[in-house]
Amino acid sequence: MEFAFLFAAAFLAGLIDAVAGGGGLVQIPAIFSAYPSHAPATLIGTTKVASMAGTFNAAVRYARSVRIYWGATGPAVAAAFLCSMAGAYTLTLVPAEPLRKLLPFVLAILLIYTLARKDLGAEHAPTLSGARERWVALMGGAAIGFYDGIFGPGTGSFLMIMFVRLFGYDFLHAAASTKLVNLATNVAALMLLGFKGHVWWELGLVMAVGNVIGSQLGSRLALKHGSRFVRKVFLLVVSALILKTAWDAFVG
């Protein structure tokens, strides 16, 4: 019964994540509610199996249809991979409670800013180049990668706003780059947590199938309807993330 429930949760997470990021909103609370007595590192490690599979599928679909700007995406991928591994290692040593309490406030600022800038992400007009572009990508990828390794919910949303706000991408191009960076963070965290024995592989593979099916549908919808559709889903996902993370941190 728990496996069927988590398959459905992974499907919905894959669909949401492929469009606008934030699949952890569904997947992580679902697995924690299904197995509350299991170690947090093991539960998060298991979700990384599903997230990696779904994100890989979405990344391939986007790469076939949307131009990838490697000047920013490449350095962000490299930094995110290394720092996600560091974050996952930290997860095995310390609790992530301070991040859990801070997250809803950070997401609220992100939502207010996006709502206030109605033209944000509507047009694709890259603003950085050369060394400055690489350094911003390295710093942003490092910070978000570490966060994904140690905790995770909202990573896709943070990456989306990074590519839209800092690099001037529209939401569709930002989604394409986000998938590649998020794939790197998932692979790195999974490698570290798997090596440490914090992955329940049987459950992870069941969830991976659901996540891939969801990501197929989600990426197809995003490519069909374009940046305005992605922006709307992004706002809905961030709003839901604020409510869910605030409840978890201060009430649940």
Tab-separated table of C-alpha atoms in Angstrom, residues 14-251:
chain	number	residue	atom	x	y	z
A	14	GLY	CA	7.694	14.479	-11.631
A	15	LEU	CA	4.943	16.395	-13.420
A	16	ILE	CA	5.346	19.495	-11.220
A	17	ASP	CA	9.135	19.370	-11.269
A	18	ALA	CA	9.351	19.125	-15.068
A	19	VAL	CA	7.305	22.291	-15.496
A	20	ALA	CA	8.472	24.618	-12.739
A	21	GLY	CA	10.550	22.784	-10.153
A	22	GLY	CA	9.346	22.032	-6.640
A	23	GLY	CA	8.543	18.342	-6.968
A	24	GLY	CA	10.001	17.861	-3.501
A	25	LEU	CA	6.865	19.604	-2.218
A	26	VAL	CA	4.999	16.361	-2.924
A	27	GLN	CA	7.639	13.651	-2.803
A	28	ILE	CA	9.501	14.394	0.423
A	29	PRO	CA	6.461	14.942	2.708
A	30	ALA	CA	4.846	11.827	1.193
A	31	ILE	CA	7.747	9.506	2.001
A	32	PHE	CA	8.170	10.994	5.495
A	33	SER	CA	4.479	10.440	6.221
A	34	ALA	CA	4.602	6.852	4.886
A	35	TYR	CA	7.709	5.886	6.901
A	36	PRO	CA	7.982	8.278	9.881
A	37	SER	CA	10.308	6.003	11.856
A	38	HIS	CA	12.995	5.711	9.158
A	39	ALA	CA	16.172	7.796	9.212
A	40	PRO	CA	15.705	11.155	7.391
A	41	ALA	CA	18.910	10.638	5.410
A	42	THR	CA	17.614	7.295	4.109
A	43	LEU	CA	14.241	8.743	3.106
A	44	ILE	CA	15.816	11.710	1.308
A	45	GLY	CA	18.358	9.405	-0.329
A	46	THR	CA	15.531	7.205	-1.606
A	47	THR	CA	13.705	10.183	-3.133
A	48	LYS	CA	16.911	11.073	-4.986
A	49	VAL	CA	16.561	7.869	-7.034
A	50	ALA	CA	13.164	9.013	-8.278
A	51	SER	CA	14.213	12.644	-8.708
A	52	MET	CA	17.287	11.710	-10.719
A	53	ALA	CA	15.282	9.516	-13.100
A	54	GLY	CA	12.560	12.105	-13.656
A	55	THR	CA	14.960	15.014	-13.986
A	56	PHE	CA	17.102	13.112	-16.492
A	57	ASN	CA	14.044	12.431	-18.606
A	58	ALA	CA	12.928	16.072	-18.495
A	59	ALA	CA	16.462	17.324	-19.222
A	60	VAL	CA	16.666	15.195	-22.369
A	61	ARG	CA	13.290	16.429	-23.612
A	62	TYR	CA	14.189	20.079	-23.012
A	63	ALA	CA	17.655	19.725	-24.572
A	64	ARG	CA	16.080	18.418	-27.785
A	65	SER	CA	13.723	21.388	-28.094
A	66	VAL	CA	15.279	24.379	-26.300
A	67	ARG	CA	18.728	25.882	-26.773
A	68	ILE	CA	20.974	25.384	-23.736
A	69	TYR	CA	23.236	28.356	-22.920
A	70	TRP	CA	26.314	26.604	-21.588
A	71	GLY	CA	28.160	29.769	-20.517
A	72	ALA	CA	26.005	29.870	-17.397
A	73	THR	CA	24.622	26.334	-17.290
A	74	GLY	CA	27.990	24.520	-17.461
A	75	PRO	CA	29.649	26.209	-14.454
A	76	ALA	CA	26.409	25.969	-12.463
A	77	VAL	CA	26.249	22.210	-13.155
A	78	ALA	CA	29.847	21.667	-12.016
A	79	ALA	CA	29.531	23.731	-8.827
A	80	ALA	CA	26.133	22.264	-7.968
A	81	PHE	CA	27.417	18.693	-8.362
A	82	LEU	CA	30.339	19.183	-5.966
A	83	CYS	CA	28.403	21.174	-3.390
A	84	SER	CA	25.393	18.847	-3.450
A	85	MET	CA	27.737	16.024	-2.510
A	86	ALA	CA	29.084	18.162	0.337
A	87	GLY	CA	25.526	18.949	1.436
A	88	ALA	CA	24.528	15.280	1.372
A	89	TYR	CA	27.539	14.417	3.520
A	90	THR	CA	26.541	17.152	5.959
A	91	LEU	CA	23.018	15.694	6.076
A	92	THR	CA	24.445	12.467	7.527
A	93	LEU	CA	26.068	14.439	10.355
A	94	VAL	CA	23.766	17.309	11.384
A	95	PRO	CA	20.009	18.064	11.410
A	96	ALA	CA	18.521	20.368	8.785
A	97	GLU	CA	16.112	22.037	11.247
A	98	PRO	CA	17.417	25.634	10.861
A	99	LEU	CA	16.965	25.435	7.081
A	100	ARG	CA	13.457	24.056	7.549
A	101	LYS	CA	12.398	27.086	9.605
A	102	LEU	CA	14.029	29.635	7.286
A	103	LEU	CA	12.724	28.188	4.019
A	104	PRO	CA	9.127	29.569	4.027
A	105	PHE	CA	10.387	33.127	4.538
A	106	VAL	CA	12.888	32.871	1.674
A	107	LEU	CA	10.206	31.432	-0.598
A	108	ALA	CA	7.787	34.233	0.361
A	109	ILE	CA	10.339	36.855	-0.707
A	110	LEU	CA	10.845	35.008	-3.986
A	111	LEU	CA	7.075	34.895	-4.617
A	112	ILE	CA	6.520	38.584	-3.833
A	113	TYR	CA	9.376	39.597	-6.115
A	114	THR	CA	8.093	37.463	-9.010
A	115	LEU	CA	4.551	38.799	-8.628
A	116	ALA	CA	5.784	42.392	-8.501
A	117	ARG	CA	7.804	41.953	-11.702
A	118	LYS	CA	5.043	40.899	-14.083
A	119	ASP	CA	7.437	40.932	-17.046
A	120	LEU	CA	10.010	38.752	-15.264
A	121	GLY	CA	10.798	35.728	-17.406
A	122	ALA	CA	8.483	36.779	-20.229
A	123	GLU	CA	11.291	37.459	-22.711
A	124	HIS	CA	14.608	35.709	-23.232
A	125	ALA	CA	17.339	38.364	-23.045
A	126	PRO	CA	20.571	37.049	-21.450
A	127	THR	CA	22.277	39.816	-19.483
A	128	LEU	CA	25.669	38.361	-18.467
A	129	SER	CA	28.648	37.041	-20.391
A	130	GLY	CA	32.297	36.103	-19.989
A	131	ALA	CA	33.968	35.834	-16.591
A	132	ARG	CA	31.121	37.545	-14.739
A	133	GLU	CA	28.618	35.039	-16.094
A	134	ARG	CA	30.835	32.122	-15.049
A	135	TRP	CA	31.407	33.448	-11.524
A	136	VAL	CA	27.732	34.143	-10.899
A	137	ALA	CA	26.884	30.654	-12.187
A	138	LEU	CA	29.527	29.059	-9.953
A	139	MET	CA	28.363	30.903	-6.838
A	140	GLY	CA	24.665	30.300	-7.475
A	141	GLY	CA	25.172	26.660	-8.415
A	142	ALA	CA	27.319	26.073	-5.325
A	143	ALA	CA	24.803	27.583	-2.893
A	144	ILE	CA	21.738	25.861	-4.359
A	145	GLY	CA	23.617	22.588	-4.843
A	146	PHE	CA	24.619	22.474	-1.166
A	147	TYR	CA	21.027	23.214	-0.165
A	148	ASP	CA	19.696	20.396	-2.359
A	149	GLY	CA	22.145	17.928	-0.865
A	150	ILE	CA	21.306	18.718	2.738
A	151	PHE	CA	17.551	19.328	2.429
A	152	GLY	CA	16.030	19.788	-1.039
A	153	PRO	CA	12.423	21.075	-1.202
A	154	GLY	CA	12.186	24.076	-3.534
A	155	THR	CA	15.542	23.507	-5.249
A	156	GLY	CA	14.020	23.658	-8.727
A	157	SER	CA	12.216	26.889	-7.852
A	158	PHE	CA	15.431	28.488	-6.597
A	159	LEU	CA	17.251	27.454	-9.767
A	160	MET	CA	14.438	28.804	-11.944
A	161	ILE	CA	14.542	32.226	-10.327
A	162	MET	CA	18.352	32.253	-10.521
A	163	PHE	CA	18.336	31.757	-14.284
A	164	VAL	CA	15.446	34.187	-14.807
A	165	ARG	CA	16.596	36.973	-12.487
A	166	LEU	CA	20.380	36.791	-12.638
A	167	PHE	CA	20.883	35.663	-16.243
A	168	GLY	CA	17.846	37.169	-17.967
A	169	TYR	CA	16.385	33.911	-19.294
A	170	ASP	CA	12.703	33.471	-20.008
A	171	PHE	CA	10.930	30.785	-17.982
A	172	LEU	CA	11.170	28.141	-20.702
A	173	HIS	CA	14.944	28.492	-21.197
A	174	ALA	CA	15.345	28.729	-17.418
A	175	ALA	CA	13.433	25.453	-17.033
A	176	ALA	CA	15.776	23.737	-19.494
A	177	SER	CA	18.914	24.880	-17.652
A	178	THR	CA	17.321	24.137	-14.283
A	179	LYS	CA	16.778	20.499	-15.243
A	180	LEU	CA	20.462	20.016	-16.073
A	181	VAL	CA	21.687	21.618	-12.848
A	182	ASN	CA	19.095	19.762	-10.789
A	183	LEU	CA	20.150	16.505	-12.440
A	184	ALA	CA	23.715	17.152	-11.280
A	185	THR	CA	22.610	17.803	-7.690
A	186	ASN	CA	20.495	14.649	-7.638
A	187	VAL	CA	23.278	12.457	-9.042
A	188	ALA	CA	25.834	13.820	-6.567
A	189	ALA	CA	23.572	13.441	-3.520
A	190	LEU	CA	22.532	9.954	-4.606
A	191	MET	CA	26.156	8.863	-5.050
A	192	LEU	CA	27.099	10.052	-1.561
A	193	LEU	CA	23.994	8.781	0.234
A	194	GLY	CA	24.119	5.479	-1.668
A	195	PHE	CA	27.750	4.990	-0.667
A	196	LYS	CA	26.772	5.669	2.952
A	197	GLY	CA	23.959	3.110	2.748
A	198	HIS	CA	21.169	5.691	2.952
A	199	VAL	CA	19.119	4.529	-0.063
A	200	TRP	CA	16.192	2.089	-0.076
A	201	TRP	CA	16.680	0.948	-3.652
A	202	GLU	CA	13.511	-1.134	-4.119
A	203	LEU	CA	11.246	1.751	-3.129
A	204	GLY	CA	13.416	4.270	-4.968
A	205	LEU	CA	13.070	2.380	-8.258
A	206	VAL	CA	9.276	2.129	-7.893
A	207	MET	CA	9.116	5.877	-7.303
A	208	ALA	CA	11.483	6.470	-10.221
A	209	VAL	CA	9.016	4.895	-12.646
A	210	GLY	CA	6.237	7.166	-11.413
A	211	ASN	CA	8.490	10.215	-11.542
A	212	VAL	CA	9.566	9.532	-15.134
A	213	ILE	CA	5.960	9.151	-16.303
A	214	GLY	CA	5.057	12.425	-14.604
A	215	SER	CA	8.077	14.243	-16.033
A	216	GLN	CA	7.160	13.097	-19.545
A	217	LEU	CA	3.755	14.726	-19.201
A	218	GLY	CA	5.060	17.841	-17.458
A	219	SER	CA	7.841	18.621	-19.948
A	220	ARG	CA	5.432	18.043	-22.841
A	221	LEU	CA	2.987	20.582	-21.362
A	222	ALA	CA	5.749	23.147	-20.764
A	223	LEU	CA	7.152	22.867	-24.289
A	224	LYS	CA	3.672	23.081	-25.783
A	225	HIS	CA	2.426	26.109	-23.816
A	226	GLY	CA	5.658	28.108	-23.392
A	227	SER	CA	7.024	30.576	-20.846
A	228	ARG	CA	3.747	32.116	-19.668
A	229	PHE	CA	2.415	28.696	-18.725
A	230	VAL	CA	5.641	27.847	-16.882
A	231	ARG	CA	5.466	31.161	-14.985
A	232	LYS	CA	1.895	30.454	-13.830
A	233	VAL	CA	2.781	26.962	-12.633
A	234	PHE	CA	5.919	28.331	-10.976
A	235	LEU	CA	3.852	30.841	-8.964
A	236	LEU	CA	1.386	28.140	-7.915
A	237	VAL	CA	4.175	25.786	-6.869
A	238	VAL	CA	6.010	28.439	-4.837
A	239	SER	CA	2.759	29.466	-3.127
A	240	ALA	CA	2.083	25.855	-2.182
A	241	LEU	CA	5.675	25.420	-1.022
A	242	ILE	CA	5.333	28.418	1.314
A	243	LEU	CA	2.208	26.995	2.938
A	244	LYS	CA	3.587	23.466	3.220
A	245	THR	CA	7.037	24.386	4.524
A	246	ALA	CA	5.585	26.886	7.025
A	247	TRP	CA	3.192	24.218	8.340
A	248	ASP	CA	6.001	21.647	8.626
A	249	ALA	CA	8.371	24.085	10.345
A	250	PHE	CA	6.052	25.709	12.853
A	251	VAL	CA	2.869	23.616	13.211
